[in-house]
C-alpha cells in the first residue's frame, strides 16, 4: 500500500447508485412520452418548428414533454456528478492499494466522457484500471462490459442526438419515426441498471480487498461482495 491512506467508498457508492436509479427512471419516463407522441401523431397544425424561425404554440402533450425532458436533463447531470465522485474515490483507493499511478491522467475522469473518439473507450478503460489495481489477478466482472456496451448503443443510436437537437426537434423525431429514440431509451435505461450492479460489485470487491477478505468461508465471492456493499 502506498503512503496514501484508503478512504471509505460506501457513501459515494450509495450516492452513485441513487443517481443512476434516478437517471434511469427519468429516461424511462422520457421513453413513455416518446411513445405517447408517436401514438398521438403529428397535429393538424404541423410540427412545432414550422421552419424559418417560426414556431407554433405547443400542444399540452408537447408542453409536458418539455417538462419531462428538462427534469430528466437535471437528473442526468446529478447522476454524472455523483458517478464521477464515486469514480474519483475508487481511483484514489486503487492507487493507494496498488502503490502505482493510474493508467489514465486525472483529467480523463471528466474529459473522457465528452471528448470525441476517446469517449468510445476511455471511460471503460478507467473503470477497468481501477478494478485491476484494486484486486490484482481478479477477472474484470462481466457487468462492466454489459454496462459499457449498453451505453455505447444508447450513444450511437440517439443519446448524442438528444443533447445535440432541440427539444422540438426531438418531438418531431418522435412523430416521424420513434424507433431510433426507443432503442436509445431502452439502451440508456439498461445501462443505468447495469451501472448500479457495476458500482455495487466493484465497490464491494475493493472493500473486501482493503479488508483482506476476498474469499468467503463458503467459497462464494459474489455473494460476499453483495454483503460487503450492504454492510454499513
PDB file of N, CA, C and O in Angstrom, residues 143-194:
ATOM      1  N   UNK A 143     -20.262  -7.501 -15.794  1.00  0.00           N
ATOM      2  CA  UNK A 143     -21.232  -6.406 -15.797  1.00  0.00           C
ATOM      3  C   UNK A 143     -20.608  -5.111 -16.317  1.00  0.00           C
ATOM      4  O   UNK A 143     -21.317  -4.246 -16.851  1.00  0.00           O
ATOM      5  N   UNK A 144     -19.288  -4.975 -16.202  1.00  0.00           N
ATOM      6  CA  UNK A 144     -18.626  -3.773 -16.723  1.00  0.00           C
ATOM      7  C   UNK A 144     -18.793  -3.700 -18.239  1.00  0.00           C
ATOM      8  O   UNK A 144     -19.112  -2.640 -18.796  1.00  0.00           O
ATOM      9  N   UNK A 145     -18.586  -4.823 -18.902  1.00  0.00           N
ATOM     10  CA  UNK A 145     -18.748  -4.844 -20.361  1.00  0.00           C
ATOM     11  C   UNK A 145     -20.204  -4.699 -20.777  1.00  0.00           C
ATOM     12  O   UNK A 145     -20.505  -4.080 -21.809  1.00  0.00           O
ATOM     13  N   UNK A 146     -21.116  -5.263 -19.989  1.00  0.00           N
ATOM     14  CA  UNK A 146     -22.545  -5.100 -20.281  1.00  0.00           C
ATOM     15  C   UNK A 146     -22.927  -3.634 -20.171  1.00  0.00           C
ATOM     16  O   UNK A 146     -23.603  -3.075 -21.055  1.00  0.00           O
ATOM     17  N   UNK A 147     -22.509  -2.995 -19.083  1.00  0.00           N
ATOM     18  CA  UNK A 147     -22.781  -1.566 -18.885  1.00  0.00           C
ATOM     19  C   UNK A 147     -22.243  -0.733 -20.042  1.00  0.00           C
ATOM     20  O   UNK A 147     -22.962   0.106 -20.597  1.00  0.00           O
ATOM     21  N   UNK A 148     -20.998  -0.989 -20.426  1.00  0.00           N
ATOM     22  CA  UNK A 148     -20.385  -0.168 -21.464  1.00  0.00           C
ATOM     23  C   UNK A 148     -21.016  -0.417 -22.829  1.00  0.00           C
ATOM     24  O   UNK A 148     -21.217   0.518 -23.608  1.00  0.00           O
ATOM     25  N   UNK A 149     -21.349  -1.669 -23.122  1.00  0.00           N
ATOM     26  CA  UNK A 149     -21.981  -1.985 -24.410  1.00  0.00           C
ATOM     27  C   UNK A 149     -23.328  -1.277 -24.532  1.00  0.00           C
ATOM     28  O   UNK A 149     -23.651  -0.693 -25.577  1.00  0.00           O
ATOM     29  N   UNK A 150     -24.122  -1.322 -23.477  1.00  0.00           N
ATOM     30  CA  UNK A 150     -25.431  -0.656 -23.498  1.00  0.00           C
ATOM     31  C   UNK A 150     -25.272   0.858 -23.623  1.00  0.00           C
ATOM     32  O   UNK A 150     -26.029   1.518 -24.348  1.00  0.00           O
ATOM     33  N   UNK A 151     -24.285   1.406 -22.921  1.00  0.00           N
ATOM     34  CA  UNK A 151     -24.049   2.852 -23.017  1.00  0.00           C
ATOM     35  C   UNK A 151     -23.673   3.246 -24.445  1.00  0.00           C
ATOM     36  O   UNK A 151     -24.169   4.242 -24.978  1.00  0.00           O
ATOM     37  N   UNK A 152     -22.825   2.456 -25.086  1.00  0.00           N
ATOM     38  CA  UNK A 152     -22.422   2.764 -26.456  1.00  0.00           C
ATOM     39  C   UNK A 152     -23.595   2.660 -27.420  1.00  0.00           C
ATOM     40  O   UNK A 152     -23.728   3.471 -28.340  1.00  0.00           O
ATOM     41  N   UNK A 153     -24.445   1.661 -27.225  1.00  0.00           N
ATOM     42  CA  UNK A 153     -25.640   1.532 -28.075  1.00  0.00           C
ATOM     43  C   UNK A 153     -26.504   2.776 -27.939  1.00  0.00           C
ATOM     44  O   UNK A 153     -26.976   3.352 -28.930  1.00  0.00           O
ATOM     45  N   UNK A 154     -26.722   3.205 -26.699  1.00  0.00           N
ATOM     46  CA  UNK A 154     -27.511   4.421 -26.486  1.00  0.00           C
ATOM     47  C   UNK A 154     -26.861   5.642 -27.097  1.00  0.00           C
ATOM     48  O   UNK A 154     -27.530   6.492 -27.693  1.00  0.00           O
ATOM     49  N   UNK A 155     -25.535   5.724 -26.975  1.00  0.00           N
ATOM     50  CA  UNK A 155     -24.809   6.873 -27.513  1.00  0.00           C
ATOM     51  C   UNK A 155     -24.908   6.931 -29.029  1.00  0.00           C
ATOM     52  O   UNK A 155     -25.153   7.990 -29.615  1.00  0.00           O
ATOM     53  N   UNK A 156     -24.732   5.785 -29.671  1.00  0.00           N
ATOM     54  CA  UNK A 156     -24.721   5.736 -31.133  1.00  0.00           C
ATOM     55  C   UNK A 156     -26.126   5.885 -31.722  1.00  0.00           C
ATOM     56  O   UNK A 156     -26.317   6.535 -32.760  1.00  0.00           O
ATOM     57  N   UNK A 157     -27.132   5.328 -31.060  1.00  0.00           N
ATOM     58  CA  UNK A 157     -28.476   5.313 -31.636  1.00  0.00           C
ATOM     59  C   UNK A 157     -29.301   6.556 -31.351  1.00  0.00           C
ATOM     60  O   UNK A 157     -30.327   6.769 -31.993  1.00  0.00           O
ATOM     61  N   UNK A 158     -28.886   7.377 -30.405  1.00  0.00           N
ATOM     62  CA  UNK A 158     -29.725   8.542 -30.187  1.00  0.00           C
ATOM     63  C   UNK A 158     -29.378   9.431 -29.021  1.00  0.00           C
ATOM     64  O   UNK A 158     -29.807  10.572 -28.962  1.00  0.00           O
ATOM     65  N   UNK A 159     -28.589   8.945 -28.063  1.00  0.00           N
ATOM     66  CA  UNK A 159     -28.286   9.762 -26.887  1.00  0.00           C
ATOM     67  C   UNK A 159     -27.562  11.037 -27.269  1.00  0.00           C
ATOM     68  O   UNK A 159     -27.897  12.122 -26.808  1.00  0.00           O
ATOM     69  N   UNK A 160     -26.556  10.904 -28.154  1.00  0.00           N
ATOM     70  CA  UNK A 160     -25.823  12.089 -28.581  1.00  0.00           C
ATOM     71  C   UNK A 160     -26.719  13.084 -29.294  1.00  0.00           C
ATOM     72  O   UNK A 160     -26.628  14.293 -29.083  1.00  0.00           O
ATOM     73  N   UNK A 161     -27.619  12.571 -30.145  1.00  0.00           N
ATOM     74  CA  UNK A 161     -28.538  13.459 -30.852  1.00  0.00           C
ATOM     75  C   UNK A 161     -29.504  14.137 -29.898  1.00  0.00           C
ATOM     76  O   UNK A 161     -29.928  15.274 -30.115  1.00  0.00           O
ATOM     77  N   UNK A 162     -29.872  13.425 -28.815  1.00  0.00           N
ATOM     78  CA  UNK A 162     -30.804  14.004 -27.841  1.00  0.00           C
ATOM     79  C   UNK A 162     -30.248  15.288 -27.265  1.00  0.00           C
ATOM     80  O   UNK A 162     -30.978  16.253 -27.026  1.00  0.00           O
ATOM     81  N   UNK A 163     -28.936  15.317 -27.024  1.00  0.00           N
ATOM     82  CA  UNK A 163     -28.342  16.512 -26.446  1.00  0.00           C
ATOM     83  C   UNK A 163     -27.818  17.484 -27.499  1.00  0.00           C
ATOM     84  O   UNK A 163     -27.417  18.585 -27.167  1.00  0.00           O
ATOM     85  N   UNK A 164     -27.851  17.075 -28.761  1.00  0.00           N
ATOM     86  CA  UNK A 164     -27.451  17.975 -29.847  1.00  0.00           C
ATOM     87  C   UNK A 164     -28.668  18.689 -30.411  1.00  0.00           C
ATOM     88  O   UNK A 164     -28.620  19.883 -30.723  1.00  0.00           O
ATOM     89  N   UNK A 165     -29.782  17.981 -30.539  1.00  0.00           N
ATOM     90  CA  UNK A 165     -31.007  18.560 -31.100  1.00  0.00           C
ATOM     91  C   UNK A 165     -31.783  19.323 -30.035  1.00  0.00           C
ATOM     92  O   UNK A 165     -31.653  19.068 -28.838  1.00  0.00           O
ATOM     93  N   UNK A 166     -32.624  20.248 -30.489  1.00  0.00           N
ATOM     94  CA  UNK A 166     -33.514  20.939 -29.563  1.00  0.00           C
ATOM     95  C   UNK A 166     -34.649  20.008 -29.160  1.00  0.00           C
ATOM     96  O   UNK A 166     -34.884  18.972 -29.794  1.00  0.00           O
ATOM     97  N   UNK A 167     -35.365  20.384 -28.115  1.00  0.00           N
ATOM     98  CA  UNK A 167     -36.489  19.555 -27.656  1.00  0.00           C
ATOM     99  C   UNK A 167     -37.557  19.450 -28.740  1.00  0.00           C
ATOM    100  O   UNK A 167     -38.148  18.383 -28.941  1.00  0.00           O
ATOM    101  N   UNK A 168     -37.805  20.530 -29.455  1.00  0.00           N
ATOM    102  CA  UNK A 168     -38.798  20.482 -30.529  1.00  0.00           C
ATOM    103  C   UNK A 168     -38.356  19.546 -31.647  1.00  0.00           C
ATOM    104  O   UNK A 168     -39.197  18.882 -32.278  1.00  0.00           O
ATOM    105  N   UNK A 169     -37.059  19.472 -31.908  1.00  0.00           N
ATOM    106  CA  UNK A 169     -36.561  18.549 -32.925  1.00  0.00           C
ATOM    107  C   UNK A 169     -36.719  17.095 -32.473  1.00  0.00           C
ATOM    108  O   UNK A 169     -37.018  16.208 -33.284  1.00  0.00           O
ATOM    109  N   UNK A 170     -36.554  16.852 -31.184  1.00  0.00           N
ATOM    110  CA  UNK A 170     -36.775  15.503 -30.658  1.00  0.00           C
ATOM    111  C   UNK A 170     -38.253  15.138 -30.769  1.00  0.00           C
ATOM    112  O   UNK A 170     -38.610  14.004 -31.116  1.00  0.00           O
ATOM    113  N   UNK A 171     -39.128  16.111 -30.495  1.00  0.00           N
ATOM    114  CA  UNK A 171     -40.568  15.872 -30.645  1.00  0.00           C
ATOM    115  C   UNK A 171     -40.884  15.495 -32.089  1.00  0.00           C
ATOM    116  O   UNK A 171     -41.658  14.567 -32.352  1.00  0.00           O
ATOM    117  N   UNK A 172     -40.273  16.201 -33.030  1.00  0.00           N
ATOM    118  CA  UNK A 172     -40.502  15.895 -34.441  1.00  0.00           C
ATOM    119  C   UNK A 172     -40.031  14.487 -34.776  1.00  0.00           C
ATOM    120  O   UNK A 172     -40.696  13.755 -35.531  1.00  0.00           O
ATOM    121  N   UNK A 173     -38.907  14.075 -34.220  1.00  0.00           N
ATOM    122  CA  UNK A 173     -38.415  12.717 -34.455  1.00  0.00           C
ATOM    123  C   UNK A 173     -39.372  11.680 -33.873  1.00  0.00           C
ATOM    124  O   UNK A 173     -39.561  10.607 -34.465  1.00  0.00           O
ATOM    125  N   UNK A 174     -39.953  11.980 -32.729  1.00  0.00           N
ATOM    126  CA  UNK A 174     -40.913  11.051 -32.124  1.00  0.00           C
ATOM    127  C   UNK A 174     -42.148  10.913 -33.003  1.00  0.00           C
ATOM    128  O   UNK A 174     -42.697   9.814 -33.158  1.00  0.00           O
ATOM    129  N   UNK A 175     -42.574  11.999 -33.607  1.00  0.00           N
ATOM    130  CA  UNK A 175     -43.736  11.965 -34.507  1.00  0.00           C
ATOM    131  C   UNK A 175     -43.430  11.177 -35.787  1.00  0.00           C
ATOM    132  O   UNK A 175     -44.260  10.405 -36.267  1.00  0.00           O
ATOM    133  N   UNK A 176     -42.254  11.380 -36.319  1.00  0.00           N
ATOM    134  CA  UNK A 176     -41.949  10.892 -37.661  1.00  0.00           C
ATOM    135  C   UNK A 176     -41.292   9.509 -37.699  1.00  0.00           C
ATOM    136  O   UNK A 176     -41.318   8.854 -38.735  1.00  0.00           O
ATOM    137  N   UNK A 177     -40.711   9.085 -36.620  1.00  0.00           N
ATOM    138  CA  UNK A 177     -40.046   7.776 -36.583  1.00  0.00           C
ATOM    139  C   UNK A 177     -39.432   7.547 -35.217  1.00  0.00           C
ATOM    140  O   UNK A 177     -38.270   7.910 -34.991  1.00  0.00           O
ATOM    141  N   UNK A 178     -40.198   6.936 -34.332  1.00  0.00           N
ATOM    142  CA  UNK A 178     -39.810   6.859 -32.933  1.00  0.00           C
ATOM    143  C   UNK A 178     -38.849   5.713 -32.637  1.00  0.00           C
ATOM    144  O   UNK A 178     -38.257   5.651 -31.558  1.00  0.00           O
ATOM    145  N   UNK A 179     -38.660   4.791 -33.569  1.00  0.00           N
ATOM    146  CA  UNK A 179     -37.878   3.575 -33.295  1.00  0.00           C
ATOM    147  C   UNK A 179     -36.476   3.878 -32.782  1.00  0.00           C
ATOM    148  O   UNK A 179     -36.027   3.302 -31.783  1.00  0.00           O
ATOM    149  N   UNK A 180     -35.776   4.771 -33.445  1.00  0.00           N
ATOM    150  CA  UNK A 180     -34.418   5.109 -33.021  1.00  0.00           C
ATOM    151  C   UNK A 180     -34.378   5.658 -31.615  1.00  0.00           C
ATOM    152  O   UNK A 180     -33.486   5.320 -30.819  1.00  0.00           O
ATOM    153  N   UNK A 181     -35.341   6.522 -31.291  1.00  0.00           N
ATOM    154  CA  UNK A 181     -35.406   7.076 -29.944  1.00  0.00           C
ATOM    155  C   UNK A 181     -35.640   5.984 -28.906  1.00  0.00           C
ATOM    156  O   UNK A 181     -35.021   5.977 -27.835  1.00  0.00           O
ATOM    157  N   UNK A 182     -36.536   5.048 -29.209  1.00  0.00           N
ATOM    158  CA  UNK A 182     -36.862   3.996 -28.246  1.00  0.00           C
ATOM    159  C   UNK A 182     -35.689   3.035 -28.046  1.00  0.00           C
ATOM    160  O   UNK A 182     -35.462   2.555 -26.933  1.00  0.00           O
ATOM    161  N   UNK A 183     -34.962   2.749 -29.115  1.00  0.00           N
ATOM    162  CA  UNK A 183     -33.767   1.902 -28.970  1.00  0.00           C
ATOM    163  C   UNK A 183     -32.774   2.565 -28.025  1.00  0.00           C
ATOM    164  O   UNK A 183     -32.204   1.923 -27.130  1.00  0.00           O
ATOM    165  N   UNK A 184     -32.563   3.875 -28.225  1.00  0.00           N
ATOM    166  CA  UNK A 184     -31.659   4.611 -27.337  1.00  0.00           C
ATOM    167  C   UNK A 184     -32.193   4.636 -25.912  1.00  0.00           C
ATOM    168  O   UNK A 184     -31.433   4.461 -24.953  1.00  0.00           O
ATOM    169  N   UNK A 185     -33.502   4.830 -25.762  1.00  0.00           N
ATOM    170  CA  UNK A 185     -34.102   4.869 -24.428  1.00  0.00           C
ATOM    171  C   UNK A 185     -33.884   3.559 -23.680  1.00  0.00           C
ATOM    172  O   UNK A 185     -33.467   3.544 -22.513  1.00  0.00           O
ATOM    173  N   UNK A 186     -34.167   2.450 -24.356  1.00  0.00           N
ATOM    174  CA  UNK A 186     -34.007   1.136 -23.733  1.00  0.00           C
ATOM    175  C   UNK A 186     -32.541   0.894 -23.374  1.00  0.00           C
ATOM    176  O   UNK A 186     -32.226   0.382 -22.287  1.00  0.00           O
ATOM    177  N   UNK A 187     -31.636   1.274 -24.263  1.00  0.00           N
ATOM    178  CA  UNK A 187     -30.212   1.063 -24.011  1.00  0.00           C
ATOM    179  C   UNK A 187     -29.741   1.895 -22.814  1.00  0.00           C
ATOM    180  O   UNK A 187     -28.974   1.401 -21.972  1.00  0.00           O
ATOM    181  N   UNK A 188     -30.182   3.135 -22.728  1.00  0.00           N
ATOM    182  CA  UNK A 188     -29.748   4.005 -21.631  1.00  0.00           C
ATOM    183  C   UNK A 188     -30.312   3.520 -20.299  1.00  0.00           C
ATOM    184  O   UNK A 188     -29.607   3.497 -19.283  1.00  0.00           O
ATOM    185  N   UNK A 189     -31.580   3.123 -20.284  1.00  0.00           N
ATOM    186  CA  UNK A 189     -32.162   2.578 -19.053  1.00  0.00           C
ATOM    187  C   UNK A 189     -31.424   1.303 -18.649  1.00  0.00           C
ATOM    188  O   UNK A 189     -31.100   1.089 -17.473  1.00  0.00           O
ATOM    189  N   UNK A 190     -31.127   0.453 -19.634  1.00  0.00           N
ATOM    190  CA  UNK A 190     -30.368  -0.761 -19.351  1.00  0.00           C
ATOM    191  C   UNK A 190     -28.984  -0.448 -18.820  1.00  0.00           C
ATOM    192  O   UNK A 190     -28.489  -1.126 -17.905  1.00  0.00           O
ATOM    193  N   UNK A 191     -28.336   0.570 -19.382  1.00  0.00           N
ATOM    194  CA  UNK A 191     -27.008   0.969 -18.914  1.00  0.00           C
ATOM    195  C   UNK A 191     -27.069   1.472 -17.473  1.00  0.00           C
ATOM    196  O   UNK A 191     -26.153   1.221 -16.682  1.00  0.00           O
ATOM    197  N   UNK A 192     -28.145   2.175 -17.134  1.00  0.00           N
ATOM    198  CA  UNK A 192     -28.303   2.659 -15.759  1.00  0.00           C
ATOM    199  C   UNK A 192     -28.435   1.488 -14.781  1.00  0.00           C
ATOM    200  O   UNK A 192     -27.821   1.473 -13.714  1.00  0.00           O
ATOM    201  N   UNK A 193     -29.241   0.489 -15.166  1.00  0.00           N
ATOM    202  CA  UNK A 193     -29.417  -0.692 -14.308  1.00  0.00           C
ATOM    203  C   UNK A 193     -28.100  -1.457 -14.178  1.00  0.00           C
ATOM    204  O   UNK A 193     -27.679  -1.834 -13.078  1.00  0.00           O
ATOM    205  N   UNK A 194     -27.430  -1.671 -15.313  1.00  0.00           N
ATOM    206  CA  UNK A 194     -26.140  -2.361 -15.277  1.00  0.00           C
ATOM    207  C   UNK A 194     -25.112  -1.545 -14.488  1.00  0.00           C
ATOM    208  O   UNK A 194     -24.258  -2.108 -13.783  1.00  0.00           O
TER     209      UNK A 194
END
